[in-house]
Amino acid sequence: MYRTHTCGELRLGHCGGEATLAGWVQRVRDLGGMLFIDLRDRYGITQLVTDGNTPGEIREQASRLGRESVVQVRGTVRERSNKNRNLPTGDVEVTLSALRVLSAAALPPFTIQNDSDGGDDLRMKYRYLDLRRPVLQQNLMLRAQMAQSARTWLSAQGFIEVETPVLIRSTPEGARDFVVPSRMNPGEFYALPQSPQILKQLLMVAGFDKYFQIVKCFRDEDLRSDRQPEFTQIDCEMSFVEQEDVLNTFEGLTRQLFREVKGVETGSFPRMPYSEALALYGSDKPDLRFGMPLADVSENVRGKGFPVFDGAAYTGGICVEGCAGYSRKQLDELTEWVKRPQIGARGLVWIKLNSDGSLRSSIDKYFNEEELKDIAFHFRASTGDLILLLSGDVCKTRNALGQLRLEMGNRLGLRAKESFRPLWVVDFPLLEWDDEARRWSAMHHPFTSPKPEDIPLLESNPGQVRANAYDLVINGVEIGGGSVRIHDPALQSAMFKVLGFTPDQAEMQFGFLMNAFRYGAPPHAGIAFGFDRMVSLFAGLDSIRDVIAFPKNNAGRDMMNDAPSPLPQEQLAELSIAVRPAAGS
Ligand code: ASP
């Protein structure tokens, strides 16, 4: 038996007994008379000690132990004279009577403790060492707990877990596919699923009624802190349901996860139409942890002779409570901030409601105090507040204001990690105009159903058609999204037509789905949660990397095993992939 206890287990009650432990040497402190070793495993840290009674050779061996070596030790548990209140095992220590080195460690490239001294790249290269750090171990344990909890809840609601294939035919979800050459079918390729969308719809046609899967999806997109080329979804689909049923079911799942994993009661989730989210928060994923909504003052500021406002389709702003005291320097700095290319505003107008009751602004030349008051009224601003205005094109300006709002929320500490404000954003547009391709594309995906009352607009005014599509947004992060699906082959054909597919192209790409719909398709709807994002939200992290065991870097590389890598020519030839001429030939 390698161990009788784990390194997180021993307490005062074990004193006087023998224990055998195994783990990694975190640290050795040699104080001459006494020598202490911190022994670590997944469960915790236990202090080992040698003193005057320890046999000389064990004392000698212990003093030579390198950090991160794997050892097995035996000894007697005793109460510590110097207790460590920060460790669950901090009341006790084990006096060594036997020590066996199971595996000696080379000097690790960085320190293995919560605040490591290793840089990002180094820690990615030695991910297996980074993963020894307790913070990362806790993230992965949280992930496992959430997956387990979701599985249990969904199974209890009658959802059936079905595995769908990883080698499939490409399904458009708006990103590029990763492809896999087929050796047995020269010149042909599988795609890795961007999501199991069509497959789960076919499971509904097959009568499974309620499906879920915790599933890897693959999208070849540019990477950001919340995107990885492969990521995990909790993917779900239900038959004989309407949008309301889906929202209620998955609100139930989300609330259960908050309750069970975080001990948080979120209450029921508000529902906000997409158009309202854009108008009030400048984003389709509003962060509701704080207010500071946008107000549109286009009409109030036009015609006062200020050319910027007069020429703009939209002028709007936010009211930042209690910030009238901002200095010239702070305002200049904010102006620079909104002018950064990522935000793209051309300038920033400010109005201060000073504590003496006066109003001052950067547009005093054009607006008298009464006119400024009229603007302030639209923001329900009070003494001490600062109003910030941007103007320009409607979409871009709202977006810039949305980002400015988040920035001010950060500066004022209004975005606490442990506060959770979920909502459903509903009534998304069905289509968006793709400027580059000069055609309409599906905002969610081509299988999303238009709202029945908007179907007549499909041909005449496609941009106005709203979809039965919804997103779950928590703290400004899109955590899940889904839609009611089209289950009528005629409507699906009409949709493909709007999306610019000829009947032949539609037949070639989606013929099997259309065919399936001819054999009796139930009305169905579903959703997928971005599981990595959900875990990182629960863990209070900004990046999804640290909730993934072996993530890729921003260039899509696995730094540890150095993938992707070139293939030998023979392997390429076997896959009928053009072989590069050998160097020098
Ligand atoms: N397949 C969709 C996605 O991956 C989710 C859904 O519509 O169920 O975003």
Coordinates of C-alpha atoms and ligand atoms in Angstrom, one line a residue:
M1 CA 0.0 0.0 0.0
Y2 CA 1.5 3.3 -1.1
R3 CA -0.3 5.4 1.5
T4 CA -2.7 5.2 4.4
H5 CA -3.8 8.8 4.2
T6 CA -3.6 11.7 1.7
C7 CA -1.7 14.9 2.4
G8 CA -4.9 16.7 3.2
E9 CA -6.3 14.3 5.7
L10 CA -4.5 14.2 9.0
R11 CA -6.0 16.1 12.0
L12 CA -5.5 16.2 15.8
G13 CA -7.6 13.0 16.1
H14 CA -4.9 11.1 14.3
C15 CA -2.2 12.0 16.8
G16 CA -0.3 9.1 18.2
G17 CA -1.0 6.9 15.2
E18 CA 1.2 5.9 12.3
A19 CA 0.7 7.2 8.8
T20 CA 2.2 6.5 5.4
L21 CA 2.0 9.3 2.9
A22 CA 3.1 9.8 -0.7
G23 CA 3.5 13.0 -2.6
W24 CA 5.7 15.8 -4.0
V25 CA 8.3 17.6 -1.9
Q26 CA 7.1 21.3 -2.0
R27 CA 9.8 22.6 0.2
V28 CA 12.6 21.6 2.7
R29 CA 13.7 23.8 5.5
D30 CA 16.8 22.7 7.3
L31 CA 17.1 24.5 10.7
G32 CA 20.0 22.4 11.8
G33 CA 18.5 20.6 14.8
M34 CA 15.2 20.1 13.0
L35 CA 14.3 19.7 9.4
F36 CA 10.8 20.3 7.9
I37 CA 9.4 19.0 4.7
D38 CA 6.1 20.2 3.1
L39 CA 4.7 17.2 1.3
R40 CA 2.0 18.0 -1.3
D41 CA -0.6 16.1 -3.2
R42 CA -4.0 17.0 -4.8
Y43 CA -5.6 17.0 -1.4
G44 CA -3.3 19.3 0.6
I45 CA 0.0 19.7 2.3
T46 CA 1.3 17.9 5.3
Q47 CA 4.4 18.9 7.3
L48 CA 7.0 16.2 7.9
V49 CA 9.6 16.7 10.5
T50 CA 12.9 15.1 11.6
D51 CA 14.4 15.8 15.1
G52 CA 16.9 14.3 17.5
N53 CA 15.2 10.9 17.5
T54 CA 15.2 10.5 13.7
P55 CA 17.7 7.8 12.5
G56 CA 20.8 9.6 11.1
E57 CA 20.5 8.2 7.6
I58 CA 16.9 9.3 7.2
R59 CA 17.8 12.8 8.4
E60 CA 20.7 12.8 5.9
Q61 CA 18.5 11.6 3.0
A62 CA 15.8 14.2 3.9
S63 CA 18.3 17.0 3.8
R64 CA 19.3 16.1 0.2
L65 CA 15.7 15.9 -1.1
G66 CA 15.1 18.1 -4.2
R67 CA 11.9 20.1 -4.7
E68 CA 9.2 18.2 -6.6
S69 CA 10.8 14.8 -5.9
V70 CA 8.1 12.1 -5.3
V71 CA 8.6 10.4 -2.0
Q72 CA 6.8 7.9 0.2
V73 CA 7.2 8.4 4.0
R74 CA 6.1 6.8 7.2
G75 CA 6.0 8.2 10.6
T76 CA 4.0 9.1 13.7
V77 CA 1.4 11.8 13.7
R78 CA 1.9 14.3 16.5
E79 CA 0.5 17.7 17.5
R80 CA 2.5 20.7 16.3
S81 CA 3.9 23.1 18.8
N82 CA 3.7 25.9 16.1
K83 CA 0.3 25.5 14.5
N84 CA -0.5 26.8 11.0
R85 CA -4.0 28.1 10.9
N86 CA -3.9 28.5 7.1
L87 CA -3.7 24.8 6.5
P88 CA -6.5 22.3 7.3
T89 CA -3.7 19.9 8.4
G90 CA -1.9 22.7 10.2
D91 CA -2.4 21.3 13.7
V92 CA -0.3 18.2 13.1
E93 CA 3.0 17.0 11.7
V94 CA 4.5 13.6 10.9
T95 CA 7.8 12.6 12.5
L96 CA 9.7 10.6 9.9
S97 CA 10.7 7.0 10.6
A98 CA 11.0 5.9 7.0
L99 CA 11.6 7.7 3.7
R100 CA 11.7 6.3 0.2
V101 CA 12.4 8.4 -2.9
L102 CA 10.0 7.1 -5.6
S103 CA 11.2 9.5 -8.3
A104 CA 13.9 12.2 -8.0
A105 CA 13.0 15.5 -9.7
A106 CA 15.2 17.7 -11.8
L107 CA 15.1 21.4 -10.8
P108 CA 11.6 22.6 -12.0
P109 CA 11.7 25.6 -14.4
F110 CA 9.5 27.7 -12.1
T111 CA 8.1 27.5 -8.6
I112 CA 5.1 25.3 -8.1
Q113 CA 2.9 27.4 -5.9
N114 CA -0.1 29.6 -6.4
D115 CA 1.8 32.7 -7.3
S116 CA 4.4 31.1 -9.5
D117 CA 7.4 33.0 -10.9
G118 CA 7.1 31.3 -14.3
G119 CA 6.0 33.4 -17.4
D120 CA 3.1 32.3 -19.5
D121 CA 5.0 30.6 -22.3
L122 CA 7.2 28.6 -19.8
R123 CA 4.1 27.5 -17.9
M124 CA 2.4 26.4 -21.1
K125 CA 5.4 24.4 -22.2
Y126 CA 5.5 22.6 -18.8
R127 CA 1.7 22.5 -18.4
Y128 CA 1.9 19.3 -16.3
L129 CA 4.0 21.2 -13.8
D130 CA 1.8 24.2 -13.9
L131 CA -1.2 21.9 -13.3
R132 CA 0.4 20.9 -10.0
R133 CA -0.4 24.3 -8.6
P134 CA -3.4 24.2 -6.3
V135 CA -5.2 27.1 -8.0
L136 CA -5.2 25.2 -11.3
Q137 CA -6.1 21.9 -9.6
Q138 CA -9.1 23.7 -8.0
N139 CA -10.2 25.1 -11.4
L140 CA -10.3 21.6 -12.9
M141 CA -12.0 20.1 -9.9
L142 CA -14.7 22.9 -10.2
R143 CA -15.0 22.0 -13.9
A144 CA -15.6 18.3 -13.1
Q145 CA -18.1 19.2 -10.4
M146 CA -20.0 21.5 -12.8
A147 CA -20.1 18.8 -15.5
Q148 CA -21.3 16.3 -13.0
S149 CA -23.9 18.5 -11.6
A150 CA -25.2 19.4 -15.1
R151 CA -25.3 15.8 -16.1
T152 CA -27.2 14.8 -13.0
W153 CA -29.8 17.6 -13.4
L154 CA -30.4 17.0 -17.1
S155 CA -30.7 13.3 -16.6
A156 CA -33.2 13.8 -13.8
Q157 CA -35.2 16.0 -16.2
G158 CA -35.3 13.1 -18.7
F159 CA -32.6 14.3 -21.1
I160 CA -30.7 11.4 -22.8
E161 CA -26.9 11.8 -23.3
V162 CA -26.1 10.8 -26.9
E163 CA -22.6 10.9 -28.5
T164 CA -22.4 12.3 -32.0
P165 CA -19.5 11.7 -34.3
V166 CA -16.4 13.9 -34.5
L167 CA -15.7 13.2 -38.2
I168 CA -18.6 14.7 -40.0
R169 CA -19.6 16.7 -43.0
S170 CA -19.0 20.4 -42.5
T171 CA -22.0 22.3 -40.9
P172 CA -21.9 26.1 -41.3
E173 CA -22.0 27.8 -37.9
G174 CA -20.3 30.9 -39.1
A175 CA -16.6 29.9 -38.6
R176 CA -14.0 28.1 -40.6
D177 CA -13.9 24.3 -40.3
F178 CA -11.0 22.2 -39.2
V179 CA -10.7 19.4 -41.7
V180 CA -9.3 15.9 -41.7
P181 CA -8.2 14.2 -45.0
S182 CA -9.7 10.8 -45.6
R183 CA -7.1 8.2 -46.6
M184 CA -9.7 5.8 -47.9
N185 CA -11.4 8.5 -50.0
P186 CA -8.6 10.3 -51.8
G187 CA -9.1 14.0 -52.2
E188 CA -12.1 14.1 -49.7
F189 CA -12.2 15.5 -46.2
Y190 CA -14.2 15.2 -43.0
A191 CA -14.8 18.3 -41.0
L192 CA -14.6 18.5 -37.2
P193 CA -18.0 19.7 -35.9
Q194 CA -18.3 23.4 -35.1
S195 CA -21.2 22.0 -33.1
P196 CA -23.4 18.9 -33.4
Q197 CA -26.3 21.2 -34.7
I198 CA -27.7 19.1 -37.5
L199 CA -27.0 15.8 -35.7
K200 CA -29.0 16.9 -32.7
Q201 CA -31.9 18.0 -34.9
L202 CA -31.8 14.6 -36.6
L203 CA -32.0 13.0 -33.1
M204 CA -35.2 14.9 -32.7
V205 CA -36.5 13.6 -36.0
A206 CA -35.5 10.2 -34.6
G207 CA -37.8 10.8 -31.7
F208 CA -35.3 11.2 -28.8
D209 CA -37.3 14.1 -27.5
K210 CA -34.7 15.4 -25.0
Y211 CA -31.0 15.2 -25.8
F212 CA -27.9 16.5 -24.2
Q213 CA -24.1 16.0 -24.7
I214 CA -21.1 17.6 -23.1
V215 CA -19.2 17.8 -26.3
K216 CA -16.0 19.1 -27.9
C217 CA -16.6 21.6 -30.8
F218 CA -14.0 23.0 -33.1
R219 CA -13.8 26.4 -34.8
D220 CA -10.9 27.7 -36.8
E221 CA -11.2 31.3 -35.8
D222 CA -8.8 34.0 -34.6
L223 CA -8.3 33.4 -30.9
R224 CA -9.0 35.6 -27.9
S225 CA -8.9 35.1 -24.2
D226 CA -12.4 33.6 -24.3
R227 CA -11.9 31.5 -27.4
Q228 CA -9.9 28.3 -28.0
P229 CA -9.9 26.3 -31.3
E230 CA -11.4 23.4 -29.5
F231 CA -13.9 24.1 -26.7
T232 CA -16.7 22.3 -24.8
Q233 CA -20.4 22.9 -25.0
I234 CA -23.3 21.5 -23.0
D235 CA -25.4 20.9 -26.1
C236 CA -29.1 20.4 -25.7
E237 CA -32.2 19.9 -27.9
M238 CA -35.9 19.3 -27.1
S239 CA -39.0 18.4 -29.1
F240 CA -42.6 19.7 -28.8
V241 CA -41.5 22.9 -27.1
E242 CA -41.8 26.6 -27.6
Q243 CA -39.2 29.2 -26.8
E244 CA -40.7 29.8 -23.3
D245 CA -40.2 26.1 -22.5
V246 CA -36.6 26.1 -23.5
L247 CA -35.8 29.3 -21.5
N248 CA -37.5 27.9 -18.4
T249 CA -35.8 24.6 -18.6
F250 CA -32.3 26.0 -19.1
E251 CA -32.8 28.8 -16.6
G252 CA -33.5 25.8 -14.2
L253 CA -30.2 24.2 -15.1
T254 CA -28.3 27.4 -14.7
R255 CA -29.9 28.2 -11.3
Q256 CA -29.2 24.7 -10.2
L257 CA -25.5 25.1 -11.0
F258 CA -25.3 28.4 -9.2
R259 CA -27.1 26.9 -6.2
E260 CA -25.2 23.6 -6.0
V261 CA -21.7 24.8 -7.0
K262 CA -21.6 28.4 -5.7
G263 CA -24.3 28.4 -3.1
V264 CA -25.8 31.4 -4.9
E265 CA -29.6 32.1 -5.5
T266 CA -29.9 34.1 -8.6
G267 CA -33.7 34.6 -8.7
S268 CA -35.5 34.4 -12.1
F269 CA -33.7 35.8 -15.1
P270 CA -35.0 39.0 -16.8
R271 CA -35.7 38.9 -20.5
M272 CA -34.5 41.7 -22.7
P273 CA -35.2 42.1 -26.4
Y274 CA -32.0 42.5 -28.5
S275 CA -33.1 46.0 -29.7
E276 CA -33.4 47.1 -26.1
A277 CA -30.0 45.7 -25.1
L278 CA -28.4 47.7 -27.9
A279 CA -30.3 50.9 -27.1
L280 CA -29.7 50.7 -23.3
Y281 CA -26.3 49.0 -23.0
G282 CA -24.7 49.3 -26.5
S283 CA -24.2 45.5 -26.5
D284 CA -26.2 42.3 -27.1
K285 CA -24.5 41.0 -24.0
P286 CA -25.2 43.6 -21.3
D287 CA -23.5 43.5 -18.0
L288 CA -26.3 44.1 -15.5
R289 CA -24.1 44.2 -12.4
F290 CA -24.5 47.9 -12.6
G291 CA -26.8 50.5 -14.1
M292 CA -25.4 53.4 -16.1
P293 CA -27.7 52.9 -19.1
L294 CA -27.2 54.7 -22.4
A295 CA -29.6 57.6 -23.2
D296 CA -30.3 58.9 -26.7
V297 CA -30.2 62.7 -26.8
S298 CA -29.9 63.1 -30.6
E299 CA -33.0 65.2 -30.8
N300 CA -32.1 67.4 -27.8
V301 CA -28.7 68.4 -29.0
R302 CA -29.3 68.9 -32.7
G303 CA -29.6 72.4 -34.2
K304 CA -27.6 74.3 -31.5
G305 CA -24.8 75.1 -33.9
F306 CA -22.3 72.4 -32.7
P307 CA -21.3 70.9 -36.0
V308 CA -20.4 67.4 -34.5
F309 CA -23.9 67.0 -33.1
D310 CA -25.7 68.5 -36.0
G311 CA -24.0 66.2 -38.5
A312 CA -24.4 63.0 -36.5
A313 CA -27.1 60.3 -36.9
Y314 CA -26.9 59.6 -33.2
T315 CA -25.7 61.4 -30.0
G316 CA -26.0 59.5 -26.8
G317 CA -24.2 59.1 -23.5
I318 CA -24.0 57.7 -20.0
C319 CA -24.2 59.4 -16.7
V320 CA -21.4 58.4 -14.3
E321 CA -22.5 58.9 -10.7
G322 CA -20.3 61.0 -8.5
C323 CA -17.6 61.7 -11.0
A324 CA -18.1 65.5 -11.6
G325 CA -14.8 66.0 -9.7
Y326 CA -12.8 64.4 -12.6
S327 CA -9.8 66.6 -13.4
R328 CA -8.9 67.9 -16.8
K329 CA -6.1 65.3 -16.9
Q330 CA -8.6 62.4 -16.2
L331 CA -11.0 63.7 -18.8
D332 CA -8.2 64.0 -21.4
E333 CA -7.1 60.5 -20.6
L334 CA -10.7 59.2 -21.1
T335 CA -10.9 61.1 -24.4
E336 CA -7.7 59.3 -25.5
W337 CA -9.2 56.1 -24.3
V338 CA -12.4 56.4 -26.5
K339 CA -10.2 57.5 -29.5
R340 CA -8.2 54.2 -29.4
P341 CA -8.8 52.2 -32.6
Q342 CA -10.6 49.5 -30.7
I343 CA -13.2 52.0 -29.6
G344 CA -13.0 54.3 -32.6
A345 CA -14.8 57.5 -31.3
R346 CA -13.6 60.8 -32.7
G347 CA -13.9 62.7 -29.5
L348 CA -15.6 62.9 -26.1
V349 CA -18.0 65.5 -24.8
W350 CA -18.5 65.9 -21.1
I351 CA -20.9 67.8 -18.8
K352 CA -20.2 68.1 -15.1
L353 CA -23.0 68.8 -12.5
N354 CA -20.9 70.6 -10.0
S355 CA -21.6 70.5 -6.3
D356 CA -22.3 74.3 -6.3
G357 CA -25.2 73.6 -8.6
S358 CA -23.5 75.0 -11.7
L359 CA -23.1 72.9 -14.9
R360 CA -19.8 73.0 -16.9
S361 CA -19.1 71.2 -20.1
S362 CA -16.7 70.9 -23.0
I363 CA -19.4 72.4 -25.2
D364 CA -20.0 75.6 -23.2
K365 CA -19.5 77.6 -26.4
Y366 CA -22.7 76.1 -28.0
F367 CA -24.9 75.2 -25.0
N368 CA -26.0 77.5 -22.2
E369 CA -26.8 76.2 -18.7
E370 CA -30.5 75.7 -19.4
E371 CA -29.7 73.6 -22.5
L372 CA -27.2 71.5 -20.5
K373 CA -29.8 71.0 -17.8
D374 CA -32.2 69.7 -20.5
I375 CA -29.6 67.1 -21.5
A376 CA -28.9 66.2 -17.8
F377 CA -32.6 65.7 -17.3
H378 CA -32.6 62.9 -19.9
F379 CA -30.0 61.1 -17.8
R380 CA -31.7 61.7 -14.5
A381 CA -28.4 63.1 -13.5
S382 CA -27.9 64.7 -10.1
T383 CA -25.4 67.0 -8.5
G384 CA -22.0 65.5 -8.5
D385 CA -22.5 63.4 -11.7
L386 CA -20.5 63.4 -14.9
I387 CA -22.2 63.0 -18.3
L388 CA -20.1 61.6 -21.1
L389 CA -21.4 61.9 -24.7
L390 CA -20.4 60.4 -28.0
S391 CA -21.9 60.9 -31.5
G392 CA -21.7 59.5 -34.9
D393 CA -23.2 56.5 -36.7
V394 CA -25.9 54.7 -34.6
C395 CA -24.4 51.3 -34.4
K396 CA -20.8 52.3 -33.9
T397 CA -21.5 55.0 -31.4
R398 CA -23.8 52.8 -29.3
N399 CA -21.1 50.1 -29.3
A400 CA -18.4 52.7 -28.3
L401 CA -20.7 53.9 -25.5
G402 CA -21.2 50.3 -24.4
Q403 CA -17.5 49.8 -24.1
L404 CA -17.1 53.2 -22.3
R405 CA -19.8 52.1 -19.8
L406 CA -17.9 48.9 -19.0
E407 CA -14.7 50.8 -18.6
M408 CA -16.3 53.3 -16.2
G409 CA -17.8 50.3 -14.4
N410 CA -14.3 48.8 -14.0
R411 CA -12.9 52.1 -12.8
L412 CA -15.6 52.5 -10.2
G413 CA -15.3 48.9 -9.1
L414 CA -18.9 48.1 -10.1
R415 CA -18.1 44.7 -11.6
A416 CA -17.5 42.5 -8.6
K417 CA -16.6 39.0 -9.6
E418 CA -18.8 37.3 -7.0
S419 CA -21.9 39.1 -8.1
F420 CA -23.9 37.3 -10.8
R421 CA -26.5 38.9 -13.0
P422 CA -27.9 36.6 -15.6
L423 CA -30.5 37.5 -18.3
W424 CA -31.9 36.2 -21.5
V425 CA -31.5 38.4 -24.5
V426 CA -34.3 37.5 -26.9
D427 CA -35.8 38.5 -30.3
F428 CA -32.5 38.6 -32.2
P429 CA -32.6 39.6 -35.9
L430 CA -32.8 36.5 -38.1
L431 CA -30.3 37.8 -40.6
E432 CA -27.4 40.2 -40.8
W433 CA -25.9 41.8 -43.9
D434 CA -22.5 40.5 -44.8
D435 CA -20.8 43.5 -46.5
E436 CA -17.9 41.5 -47.9
A437 CA -20.0 38.7 -49.4
R438 CA -22.8 41.2 -50.3
R439 CA -25.5 38.9 -49.0
W440 CA -27.6 38.1 -46.0
S441 CA -26.1 35.7 -43.5
A442 CA -27.8 33.9 -40.6
M443 CA -27.2 35.7 -37.3
H444 CA -27.4 32.5 -35.3
H445 CA -27.4 29.7 -37.9
P446 CA -29.4 28.7 -41.0
F447 CA -31.7 26.4 -39.1
T448 CA -33.1 29.1 -36.8
S449 CA -36.8 29.8 -37.2
P450 CA -38.1 33.3 -37.9
K451 CA -40.9 34.6 -35.7
P452 CA -44.1 33.4 -37.4
E453 CA -45.5 36.9 -37.6
D454 CA -42.3 38.1 -39.4
I455 CA -42.3 35.4 -42.1
P456 CA -44.0 37.6 -44.6
L457 CA -41.1 40.0 -44.4
L458 CA -38.6 37.3 -45.4
E459 CA -38.6 38.4 -49.1
S460 CA -39.5 42.0 -48.8
N461 CA -37.5 43.2 -45.8
P462 CA -35.2 40.5 -44.6
G463 CA -33.3 42.8 -42.2
Q464 CA -36.4 43.4 -40.2
V465 CA -37.2 39.7 -39.6
R466 CA -36.8 38.7 -35.9
A467 CA -35.8 35.2 -34.9
N468 CA -37.0 32.9 -32.2
A469 CA -33.4 33.0 -31.0
Y470 CA -32.0 33.7 -27.5
D471 CA -28.8 34.1 -25.6
L472 CA -28.0 33.5 -22.0
V473 CA -25.8 36.4 -20.8
I474 CA -24.2 36.6 -17.4
N475 CA -22.1 39.6 -16.3
G476 CA -21.5 40.7 -19.9
V477 CA -20.5 37.3 -21.1
E478 CA -22.4 35.2 -23.6
I479 CA -22.7 31.9 -21.8
G480 CA -25.2 30.2 -24.1
G481 CA -27.3 30.6 -27.2
G482 CA -29.9 28.7 -29.1
S483 CA -33.1 29.0 -31.1
V484 CA -36.4 27.4 -32.1
R485 CA -35.6 25.5 -35.3
I486 CA -37.3 25.4 -38.6
H487 CA -39.0 22.0 -39.0
D488 CA -40.9 22.7 -42.2
P489 CA -39.0 21.8 -45.4
A490 CA -40.7 24.6 -47.3
L491 CA -39.6 27.3 -44.8
Q492 CA -36.1 25.8 -44.6
S493 CA -35.9 26.0 -48.4
A494 CA -37.1 29.7 -48.3
M495 CA -34.4 30.4 -45.7
F496 CA -31.6 28.8 -47.8
K497 CA -32.8 31.0 -50.7
V498 CA -32.6 34.2 -48.7
L499 CA -29.1 33.1 -47.6
G500 CA -28.1 32.9 -51.3
F501 CA -28.0 29.2 -51.8
T502 CA -29.3 27.9 -55.2
P503 CA -31.6 24.9 -54.8
D504 CA -28.8 22.7 -56.1
Q505 CA -26.3 24.0 -53.5
A506 CA -28.8 23.7 -50.7
E507 CA -29.5 20.1 -51.8
M508 CA -25.9 19.3 -51.9
Q509 CA -25.0 20.7 -48.5
F510 CA -28.2 20.0 -46.6
G511 CA -30.1 17.5 -48.6
F512 CA -30.0 14.9 -45.8
L513 CA -31.6 17.3 -43.4
M514 CA -34.3 18.4 -45.8
N515 CA -34.9 14.8 -46.7
A516 CA -35.2 13.9 -43.0
F517 CA -37.8 16.7 -42.6
R518 CA -40.0 15.0 -45.2
Y519 CA -40.4 12.0 -42.9
G520 CA -42.1 13.7 -40.0
A521 CA -40.1 16.3 -38.0
P522 CA -41.4 17.4 -34.6
P523 CA -41.3 21.1 -33.7
H524 CA -38.0 21.4 -31.8
A525 CA -35.7 23.9 -30.2
G526 CA -32.4 23.9 -28.3
I527 CA -29.5 25.7 -26.9
A528 CA -25.7 25.2 -26.3
F529 CA -23.8 26.5 -23.3
G530 CA -20.1 27.5 -23.6
F531 CA -19.0 25.2 -20.8
D532 CA -15.4 26.7 -20.6
R533 CA -16.8 30.2 -20.3
M534 CA -19.3 29.1 -17.7
V535 CA -16.6 27.4 -15.6
S536 CA -14.3 30.5 -15.9
L537 CA -17.2 32.7 -14.8
F538 CA -17.8 30.5 -11.8
A539 CA -14.1 30.5 -11.0
G540 CA -13.9 34.3 -11.3
L541 CA -11.4 34.2 -14.1
D542 CA -11.1 36.4 -17.2
S543 CA -9.7 33.7 -19.5
I544 CA -10.9 30.3 -20.3
R545 CA -7.4 28.9 -20.5
D546 CA -7.0 28.2 -16.9
V547 CA -10.2 26.0 -16.8
I548 CA -8.8 23.8 -19.6
A549 CA -6.3 21.2 -18.8
F550 CA -4.2 21.5 -21.9
P551 CA -5.1 24.7 -23.8
K552 CA -3.5 26.2 -26.9
N553 CA -1.8 29.6 -27.0
N554 CA -3.1 32.6 -29.0
A555 CA -1.5 31.3 -32.2
G556 CA -3.4 28.0 -31.8
R557 CA -0.3 26.1 -30.8
D558 CA 0.0 23.5 -28.1
M559 CA 3.3 24.7 -26.6
M560 CA 3.8 21.5 -24.7
N561 CA 3.8 18.9 -27.5
D562 CA 4.5 21.5 -30.2
A563 CA 1.4 20.9 -32.3
P564 CA 0.5 21.5 -35.1
S565 CA 3.6 19.9 -36.7
P566 CA 4.6 19.0 -40.3
L567 CA 4.0 15.5 -41.5
P568 CA 6.5 13.2 -43.1
Q569 CA 6.1 13.1 -46.9
E570 CA 5.0 9.4 -46.9
Q571 CA 2.2 10.2 -44.6
L572 CA 1.1 13.1 -46.8
A573 CA 1.3 10.9 -49.9
E574 CA -0.9 8.3 -48.3
L575 CA -3.5 11.0 -47.6
S576 CA -3.3 12.1 -51.3
I577 CA -2.1 15.5 -50.2
A578 CA 0.3 17.2 -52.6
V579 CA 3.8 16.3 -51.6
R580 CA 6.3 19.1 -51.5
P581 CA 9.4 18.6 -53.6
A582 CA 12.3 17.4 -51.4
A583 CA 14.8 20.1 -50.7
G584 CA 17.5 20.4 -53.3
S585 CA 15.6 18.4 -56.0
Ligands
ASP1 N1 -25.4 25.1 -32.3 C1 -25.5 26.3 -31.7 C2 -24.2 26.9 -31.3 O1 -23.2 26.2 -31.2 C3 -26.4 26.3 -30.5 C4 -27.8 26.0 -30.8 O2 -28.4 26.6 -31.6 O3 -28.3 25.0 -30.1 O4 -24.1 28.1 -31.0

